[in-house]
Coordinates of C-alpha atoms in Angstrom, one line a residue:
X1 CA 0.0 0.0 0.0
X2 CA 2.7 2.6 0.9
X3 CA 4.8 1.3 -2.4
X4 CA 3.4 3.6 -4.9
X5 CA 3.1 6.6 -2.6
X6 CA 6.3 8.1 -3.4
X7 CA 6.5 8.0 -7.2
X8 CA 2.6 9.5 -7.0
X9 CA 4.5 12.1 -5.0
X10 CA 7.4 12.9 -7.3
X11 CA 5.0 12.6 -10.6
X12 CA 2.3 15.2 -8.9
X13 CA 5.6 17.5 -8.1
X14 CA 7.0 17.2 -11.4
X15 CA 3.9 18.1 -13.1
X16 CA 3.7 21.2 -10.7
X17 CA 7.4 21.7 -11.1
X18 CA 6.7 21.6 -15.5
X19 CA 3.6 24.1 -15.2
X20 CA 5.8 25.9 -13.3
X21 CA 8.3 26.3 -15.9
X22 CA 5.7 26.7 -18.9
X23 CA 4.3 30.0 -16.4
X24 CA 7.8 31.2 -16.2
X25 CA 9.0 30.8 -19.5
X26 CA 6.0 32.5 -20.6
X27 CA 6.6 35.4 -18.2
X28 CA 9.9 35.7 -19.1
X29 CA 8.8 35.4 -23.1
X30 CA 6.0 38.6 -22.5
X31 CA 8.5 41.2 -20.8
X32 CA 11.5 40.3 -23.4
X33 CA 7.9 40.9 -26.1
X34 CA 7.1 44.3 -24.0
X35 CA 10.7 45.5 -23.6
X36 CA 11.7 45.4 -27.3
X37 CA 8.9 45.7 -29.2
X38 CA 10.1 49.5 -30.2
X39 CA 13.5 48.6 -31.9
X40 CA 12.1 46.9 -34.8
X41 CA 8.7 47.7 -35.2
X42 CA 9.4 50.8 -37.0
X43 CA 11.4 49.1 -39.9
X44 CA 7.5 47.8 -41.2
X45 CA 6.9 51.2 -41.7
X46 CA 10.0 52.8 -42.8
X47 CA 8.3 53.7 -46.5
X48 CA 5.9 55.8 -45.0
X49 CA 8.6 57.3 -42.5
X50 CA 10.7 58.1 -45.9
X51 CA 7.5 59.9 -47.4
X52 CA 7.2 61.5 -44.4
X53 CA 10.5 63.1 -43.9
X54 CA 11.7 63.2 -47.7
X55 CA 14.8 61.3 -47.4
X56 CA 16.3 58.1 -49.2
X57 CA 16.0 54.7 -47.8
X58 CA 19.6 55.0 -46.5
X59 CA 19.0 58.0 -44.5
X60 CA 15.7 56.9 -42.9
X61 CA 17.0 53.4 -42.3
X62 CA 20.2 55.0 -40.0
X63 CA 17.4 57.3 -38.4
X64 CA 15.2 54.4 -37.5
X65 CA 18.0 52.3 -36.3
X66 CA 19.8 55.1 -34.4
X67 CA 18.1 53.2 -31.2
X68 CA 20.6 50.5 -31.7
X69 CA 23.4 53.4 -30.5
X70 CA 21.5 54.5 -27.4
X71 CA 21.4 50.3 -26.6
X72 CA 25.0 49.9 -27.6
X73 CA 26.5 53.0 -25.0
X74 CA 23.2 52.5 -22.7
X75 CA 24.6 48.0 -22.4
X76 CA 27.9 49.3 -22.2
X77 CA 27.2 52.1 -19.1
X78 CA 24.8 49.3 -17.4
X79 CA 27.9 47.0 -17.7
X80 CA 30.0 49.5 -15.6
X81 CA 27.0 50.5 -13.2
X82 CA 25.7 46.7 -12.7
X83 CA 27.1 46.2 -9.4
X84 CA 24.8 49.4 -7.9
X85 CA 21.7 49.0 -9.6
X86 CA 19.0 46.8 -8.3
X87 CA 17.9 44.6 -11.8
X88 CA 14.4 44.3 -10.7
X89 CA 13.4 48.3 -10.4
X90 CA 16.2 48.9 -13.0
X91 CA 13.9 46.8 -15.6
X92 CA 10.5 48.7 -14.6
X93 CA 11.7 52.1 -14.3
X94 CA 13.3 52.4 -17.8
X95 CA 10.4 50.1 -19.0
X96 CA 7.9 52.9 -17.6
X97 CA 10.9 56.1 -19.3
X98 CA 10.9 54.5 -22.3
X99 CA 6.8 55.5 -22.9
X100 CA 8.5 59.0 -23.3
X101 CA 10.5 59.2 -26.2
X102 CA 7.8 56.4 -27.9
X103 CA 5.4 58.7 -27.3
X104 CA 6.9 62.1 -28.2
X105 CA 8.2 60.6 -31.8
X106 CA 4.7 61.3 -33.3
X107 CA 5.5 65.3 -33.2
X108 CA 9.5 64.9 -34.5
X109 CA 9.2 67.5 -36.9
X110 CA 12.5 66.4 -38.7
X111 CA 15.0 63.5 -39.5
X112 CA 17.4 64.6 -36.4
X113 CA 14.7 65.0 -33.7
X114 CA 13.3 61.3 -34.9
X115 CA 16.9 60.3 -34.7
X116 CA 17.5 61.9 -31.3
X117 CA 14.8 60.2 -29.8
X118 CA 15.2 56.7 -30.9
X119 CA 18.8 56.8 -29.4
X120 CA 16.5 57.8 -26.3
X121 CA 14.3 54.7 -26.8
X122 CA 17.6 52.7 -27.1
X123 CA 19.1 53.5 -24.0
X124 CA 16.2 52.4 -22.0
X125 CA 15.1 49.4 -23.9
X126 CA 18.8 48.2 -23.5
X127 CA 18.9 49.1 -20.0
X128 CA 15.9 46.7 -19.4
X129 CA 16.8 44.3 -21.5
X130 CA 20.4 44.4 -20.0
X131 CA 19.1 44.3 -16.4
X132 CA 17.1 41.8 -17.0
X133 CA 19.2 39.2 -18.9
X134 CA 21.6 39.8 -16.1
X135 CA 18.5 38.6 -13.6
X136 CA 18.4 36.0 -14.8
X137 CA 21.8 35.0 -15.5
X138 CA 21.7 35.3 -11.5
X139 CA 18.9 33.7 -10.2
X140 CA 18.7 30.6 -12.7
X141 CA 20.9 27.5 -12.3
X142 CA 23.2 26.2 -15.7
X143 CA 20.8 23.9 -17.2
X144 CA 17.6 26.5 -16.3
X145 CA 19.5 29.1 -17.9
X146 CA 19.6 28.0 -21.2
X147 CA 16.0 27.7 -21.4
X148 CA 15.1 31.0 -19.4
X149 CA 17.5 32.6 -22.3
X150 CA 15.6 30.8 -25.0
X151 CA 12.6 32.0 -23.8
X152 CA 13.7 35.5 -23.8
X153 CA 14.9 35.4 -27.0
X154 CA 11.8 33.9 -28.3
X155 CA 10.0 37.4 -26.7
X156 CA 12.7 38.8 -28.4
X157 CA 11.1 37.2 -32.3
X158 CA 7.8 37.9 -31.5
X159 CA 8.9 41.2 -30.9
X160 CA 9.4 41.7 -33.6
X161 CA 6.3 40.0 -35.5
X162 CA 4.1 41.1 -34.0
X163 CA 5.4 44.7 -33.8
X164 CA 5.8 44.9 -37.6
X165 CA 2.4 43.2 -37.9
X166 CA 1.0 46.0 -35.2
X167 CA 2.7 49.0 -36.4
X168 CA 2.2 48.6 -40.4
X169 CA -1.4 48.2 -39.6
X170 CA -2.2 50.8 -37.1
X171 CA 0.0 53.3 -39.4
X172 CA -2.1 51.6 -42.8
X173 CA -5.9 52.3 -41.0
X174 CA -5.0 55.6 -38.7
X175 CA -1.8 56.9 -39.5
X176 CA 1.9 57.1 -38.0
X177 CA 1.2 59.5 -35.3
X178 CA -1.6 56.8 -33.3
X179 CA 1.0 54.2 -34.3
X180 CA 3.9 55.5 -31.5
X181 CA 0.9 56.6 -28.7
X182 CA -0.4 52.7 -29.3
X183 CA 3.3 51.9 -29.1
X184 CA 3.8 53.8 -26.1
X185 CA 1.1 52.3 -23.9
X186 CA 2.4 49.0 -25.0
X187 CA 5.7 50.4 -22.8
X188 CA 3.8 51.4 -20.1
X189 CA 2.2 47.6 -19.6
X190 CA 5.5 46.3 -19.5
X191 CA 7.0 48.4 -16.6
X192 CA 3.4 47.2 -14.8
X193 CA 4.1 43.8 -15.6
X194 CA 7.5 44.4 -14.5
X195 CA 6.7 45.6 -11.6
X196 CA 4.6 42.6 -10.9
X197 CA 6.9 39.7 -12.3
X198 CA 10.3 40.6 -10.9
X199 CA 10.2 44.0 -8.8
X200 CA 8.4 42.5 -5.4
X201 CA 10.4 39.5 -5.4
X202 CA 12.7 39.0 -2.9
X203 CA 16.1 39.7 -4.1
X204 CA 18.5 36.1 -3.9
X205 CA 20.5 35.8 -0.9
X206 CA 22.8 33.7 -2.5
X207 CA 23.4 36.7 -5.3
X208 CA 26.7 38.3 -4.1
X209 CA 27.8 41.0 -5.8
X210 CA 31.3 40.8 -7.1
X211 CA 34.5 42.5 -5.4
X212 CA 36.6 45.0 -7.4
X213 CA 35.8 48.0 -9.6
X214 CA 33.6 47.8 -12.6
X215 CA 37.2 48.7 -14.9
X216 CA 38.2 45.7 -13.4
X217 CA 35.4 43.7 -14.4
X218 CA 35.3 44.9 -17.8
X219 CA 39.3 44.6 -18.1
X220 CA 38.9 40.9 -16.6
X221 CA 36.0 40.0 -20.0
X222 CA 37.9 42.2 -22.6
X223 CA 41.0 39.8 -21.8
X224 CA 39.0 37.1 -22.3
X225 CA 39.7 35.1 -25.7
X226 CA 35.6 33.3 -25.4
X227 CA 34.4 36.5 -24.6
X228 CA 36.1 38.7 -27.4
X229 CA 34.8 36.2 -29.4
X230 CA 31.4 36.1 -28.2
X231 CA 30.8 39.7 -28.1
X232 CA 32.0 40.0 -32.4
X233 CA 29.8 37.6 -33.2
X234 CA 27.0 39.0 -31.7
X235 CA 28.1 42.3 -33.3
X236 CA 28.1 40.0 -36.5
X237 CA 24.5 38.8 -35.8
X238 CA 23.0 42.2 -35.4
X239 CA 24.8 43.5 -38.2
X240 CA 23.0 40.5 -40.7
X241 CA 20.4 40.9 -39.3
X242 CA 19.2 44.2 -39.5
X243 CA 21.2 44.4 -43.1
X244 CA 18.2 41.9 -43.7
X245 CA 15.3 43.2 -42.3
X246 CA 15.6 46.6 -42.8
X247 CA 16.4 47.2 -46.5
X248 CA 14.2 44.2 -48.1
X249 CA 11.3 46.4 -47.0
X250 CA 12.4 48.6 -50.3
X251 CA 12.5 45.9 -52.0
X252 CA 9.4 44.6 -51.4
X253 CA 7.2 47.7 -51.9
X254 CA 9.6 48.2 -55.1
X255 CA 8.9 46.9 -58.9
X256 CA 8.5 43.7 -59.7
X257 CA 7.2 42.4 -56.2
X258 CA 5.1 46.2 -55.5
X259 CA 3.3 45.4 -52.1
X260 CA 1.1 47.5 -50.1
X261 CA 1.9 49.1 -46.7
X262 CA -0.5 46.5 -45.5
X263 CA 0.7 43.4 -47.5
X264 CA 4.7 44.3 -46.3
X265 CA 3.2 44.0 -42.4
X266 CA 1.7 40.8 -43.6
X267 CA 5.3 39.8 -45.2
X268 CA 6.8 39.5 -40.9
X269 CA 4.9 36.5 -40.5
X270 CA 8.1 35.0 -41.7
X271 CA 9.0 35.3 -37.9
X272 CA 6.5 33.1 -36.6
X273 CA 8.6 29.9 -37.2
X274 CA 11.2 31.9 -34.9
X275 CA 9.2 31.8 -32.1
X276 CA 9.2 27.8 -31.8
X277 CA 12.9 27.2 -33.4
X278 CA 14.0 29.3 -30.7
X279 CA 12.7 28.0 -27.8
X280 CA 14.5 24.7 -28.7
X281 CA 17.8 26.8 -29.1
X282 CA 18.6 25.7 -25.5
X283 CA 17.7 22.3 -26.0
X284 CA 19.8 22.0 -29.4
X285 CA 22.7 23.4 -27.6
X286 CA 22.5 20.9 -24.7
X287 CA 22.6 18.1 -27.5
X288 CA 25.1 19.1 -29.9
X289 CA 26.9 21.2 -28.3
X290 CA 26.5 25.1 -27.9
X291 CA 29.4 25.7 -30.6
X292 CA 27.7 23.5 -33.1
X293 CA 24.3 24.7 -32.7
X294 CA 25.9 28.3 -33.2
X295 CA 27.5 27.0 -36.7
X296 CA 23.8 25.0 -37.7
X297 CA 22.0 28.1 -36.6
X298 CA 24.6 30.5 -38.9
X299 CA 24.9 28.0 -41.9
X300 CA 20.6 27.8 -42.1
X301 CA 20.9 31.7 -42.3
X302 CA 23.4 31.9 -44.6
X303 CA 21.3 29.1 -46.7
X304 CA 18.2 31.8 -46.9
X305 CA 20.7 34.6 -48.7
X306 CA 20.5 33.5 -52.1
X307 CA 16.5 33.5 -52.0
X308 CA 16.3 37.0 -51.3
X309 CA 17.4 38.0 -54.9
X310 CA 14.7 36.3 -56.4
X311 CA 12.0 38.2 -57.8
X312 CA 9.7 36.0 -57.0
X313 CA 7.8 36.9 -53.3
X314 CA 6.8 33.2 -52.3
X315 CA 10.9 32.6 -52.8
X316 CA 12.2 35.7 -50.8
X317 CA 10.0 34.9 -48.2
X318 CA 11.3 31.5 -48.2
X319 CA 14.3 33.2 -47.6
X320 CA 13.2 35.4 -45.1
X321 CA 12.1 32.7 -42.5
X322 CA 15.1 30.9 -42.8
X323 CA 17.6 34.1 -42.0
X324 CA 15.0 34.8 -39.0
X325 CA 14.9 31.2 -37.8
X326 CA 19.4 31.2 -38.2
X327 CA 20.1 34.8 -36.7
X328 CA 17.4 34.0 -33.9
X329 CA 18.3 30.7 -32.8
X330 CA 22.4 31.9 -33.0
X331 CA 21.6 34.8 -30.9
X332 CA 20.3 32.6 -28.6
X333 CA 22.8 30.0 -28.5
X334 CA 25.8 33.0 -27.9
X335 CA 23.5 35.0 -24.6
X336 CA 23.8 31.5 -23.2
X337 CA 27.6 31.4 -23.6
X338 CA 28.7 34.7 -22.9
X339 CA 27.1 33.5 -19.2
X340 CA 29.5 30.4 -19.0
X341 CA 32.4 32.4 -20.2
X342 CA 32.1 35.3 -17.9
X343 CA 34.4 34.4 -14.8
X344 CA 32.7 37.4 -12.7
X345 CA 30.5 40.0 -12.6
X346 CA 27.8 38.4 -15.7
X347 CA 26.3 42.2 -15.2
X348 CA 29.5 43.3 -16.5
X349 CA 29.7 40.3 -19.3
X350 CA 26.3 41.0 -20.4
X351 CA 26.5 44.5 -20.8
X352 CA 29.4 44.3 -22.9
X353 CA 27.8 41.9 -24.7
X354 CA 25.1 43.6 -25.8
X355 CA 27.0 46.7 -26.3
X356 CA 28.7 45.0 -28.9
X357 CA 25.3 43.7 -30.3
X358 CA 23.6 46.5 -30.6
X359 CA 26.7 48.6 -32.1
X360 CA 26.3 45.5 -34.7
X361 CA 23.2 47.2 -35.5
X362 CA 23.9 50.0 -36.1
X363 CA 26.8 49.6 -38.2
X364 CA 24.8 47.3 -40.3
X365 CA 22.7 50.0 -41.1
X366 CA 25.3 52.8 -41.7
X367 CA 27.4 50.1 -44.2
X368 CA 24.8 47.8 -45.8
X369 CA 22.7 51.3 -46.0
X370 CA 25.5 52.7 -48.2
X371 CA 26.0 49.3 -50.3
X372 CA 21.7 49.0 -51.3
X373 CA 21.8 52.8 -52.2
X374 CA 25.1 52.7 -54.5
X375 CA 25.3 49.4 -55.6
X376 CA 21.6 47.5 -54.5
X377 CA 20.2 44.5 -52.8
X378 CA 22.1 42.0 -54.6
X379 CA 25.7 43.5 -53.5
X380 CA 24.1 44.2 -49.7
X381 CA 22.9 40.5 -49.7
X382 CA 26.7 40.1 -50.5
X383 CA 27.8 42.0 -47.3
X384 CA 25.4 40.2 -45.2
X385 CA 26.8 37.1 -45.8
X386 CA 29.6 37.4 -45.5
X387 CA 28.7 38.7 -41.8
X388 CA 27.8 35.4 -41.0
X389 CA 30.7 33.8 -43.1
X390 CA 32.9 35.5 -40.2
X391 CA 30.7 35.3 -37.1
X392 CA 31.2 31.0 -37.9
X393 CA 35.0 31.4 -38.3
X394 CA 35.4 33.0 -34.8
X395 CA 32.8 30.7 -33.2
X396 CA 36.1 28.4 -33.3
X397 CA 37.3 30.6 -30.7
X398 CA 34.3 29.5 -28.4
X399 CA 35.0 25.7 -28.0
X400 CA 37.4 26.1 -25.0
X401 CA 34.7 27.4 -23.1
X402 CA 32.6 24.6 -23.4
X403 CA 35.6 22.3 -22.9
X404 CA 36.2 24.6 -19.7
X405 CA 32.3 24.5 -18.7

């Protein structure tokens, strides 16, 4: 009779212990969603941003991704200011500041005032989403990590579907200026949910923080071989990435494929696959190895390039979900490691992680701008890959972490 007893115990606690895990990973999933649904939900729209402002795709395409410099210098001062700021009121107040630029872009009345406040966006959606990685960097064990990561991430692409899908339809049915207050409120739920997710939780005992200066700390990771590496690639990633996603949207509303406002929001459901693939980033890294799902997740990327020069939308788009799916998923897969590499202070690690990242961005946007205006998509295509070409090469440079880990 008292046989059975303990495995109904352990099976009723590990059920409780899974829904457990399915509530958090979907709590983690909505604040990564409500934290960065700004940075790229503006690219949808960048057509109508160009009529607006009467500039070139180059020059609107900087402007719009001038919030990837305000996350780049905003990781980069969290990195050196990590050790005094509490990462639970951190991530709600810049979640609950970051309704204020949102908000004010609807009356930029030119190309440097929209500029100026997207670099104020930047700073504080990188300050949450710096904060908040390091969170849970701290309070998660090794194995939990990976998939608390994943599931950030996976925020992280629906982000940015469902922002596209939000913003090119709000701006199609009401205009741009409702588009940024809608976008702005969205802000202000995620500092509420903030507030009620991680801000009254008791802060870990067992979360020390780390002895020495924050030059220290930063000196300590820049003399780190894994971590160099880590933080180019992720530069490399960004850089893709936004290479990708941010000039095809001339190309789509351009002759021969000539799609509406409308049918280009339609186009981002090219993330959805994102949002599965990368939840099982974590799990492909604890099967293959982290360094090997980095080079799968890179190579299916690169494998989407050639598509994207077809004129033929059903083919591009093809293309499209398979770059989404690779930079996701490889993103992923290299948060995860700059957390095992760092040998102190992950505030610091992640900080200059994302620094590097989200400078990626930007210069993706400056370069590949420069190469789609003078020489088109075909020769930006070019660039991107071979972004990816070298992020693979210096994943190389990873495996002695893993050995070490």
């Amino acid at each position: 009779m008292t046989g059975p007893m303990p495995q109904m115990v352990d099976q009723g606690r590990a059920g409780t212990m899974r829904e457990g895990s399915l509530q958090r990973a979907f709590m983690i999933a909505t604040m990564a969603f409500l934290t960065l649904i700004d940075l790229f939900a503006m690219q949808a729209v960048l057509p109508s941003l160009s009529q607006r402002y009467g500039v070139g795709p180059a020059a609107m395409g900087l402007a719009v991704n001038a919030s990837t410099l305000g996350m780049a210098v905003s990781s980069l001062a969290t990195s050196f200011l990590s050790q005094r700021i509490d990462r639970r009121w951190g991530v709600v107040v810049s979640l609950a500041l970051l309704a204020v630029p949102t908000m004010l872009l609807a009356g930029a009345p030119d190309l440097s005032s929209f500029a100026v406040l997207r670099v104020l966006q930047g700073v504080c959606m990188a300050a949450a989403f710096t904060l908040m990685l390091t969170y849970l960097g701290e309070h998660y064990s090794a194995d939990d990590s990976a998939s608390a990561f994943a599931a950030y991430i996976a925020g992280n692409v629906a982000s940015n579907l469902i922002g596209r899908l939000m913003s090119s339809a709000v701006t199609d049915h009401f205009g741009l200026n409702i588009t940024f207050y809608v976008f702005a409120a969205l802000n202000l739920v995620g500092a509420v949910m903030a507030f009620g997710f991680i801000a009254r939780t008791q802060e870990m005992a067992g979360v020390a923080r780390p002895a020495g200066s924050a030059f220290e700390a930063v000196a300590a990771h820049l003399a780190n071989p894994g971590l160099r590496a880590s933080f180019a690639i992720g530069f490399l990633i960004l850089f893709a990435f936004i290479g990708t996603f941010t000039y095809v949207n001339f190309v789509l509303v351009a002759a021969p494929l000539s799609l509406g406002m409308m049918q280009v929001g339609l186009v981002y459901f090219v993330f959805a696959p994102s949002i599965v693939t990368t939840l099982l980033a974590g799990a492909l890294a604890r099967r293959i190895g982290p360094v090997g799902a980095l080079w799968l997740s890179l190579a299916l990327a690169g494998t989407g390039l050639p598509l994207l020069v077809v004129s033929n939308l059903p083919t591009v788009l093809a293309g499209l979900v398979l770059v989404a799916v690779g930079t996701f998923a490889a993103q992923a897969v290299a948060t995860g490691l700059v957390g095992r590499a760092a040998k102190r202070d992950r505030g610091a690690a992640s900080g200059l992680y994302l620094a590097s990242y989200f400078a990626g961005g930007l210069a993706g946007s400056a370069v590949l701008g420069q190469i789609f205006d003078r020489f088109g998509w075909s020769a930006c295509v070019a660039g991107i890959g071979m972004s990816l070409a070298l992020a693979a090469l210096l994943a190389f440079k990873l495996r002695p972490i893993v050995k070490e880990t």
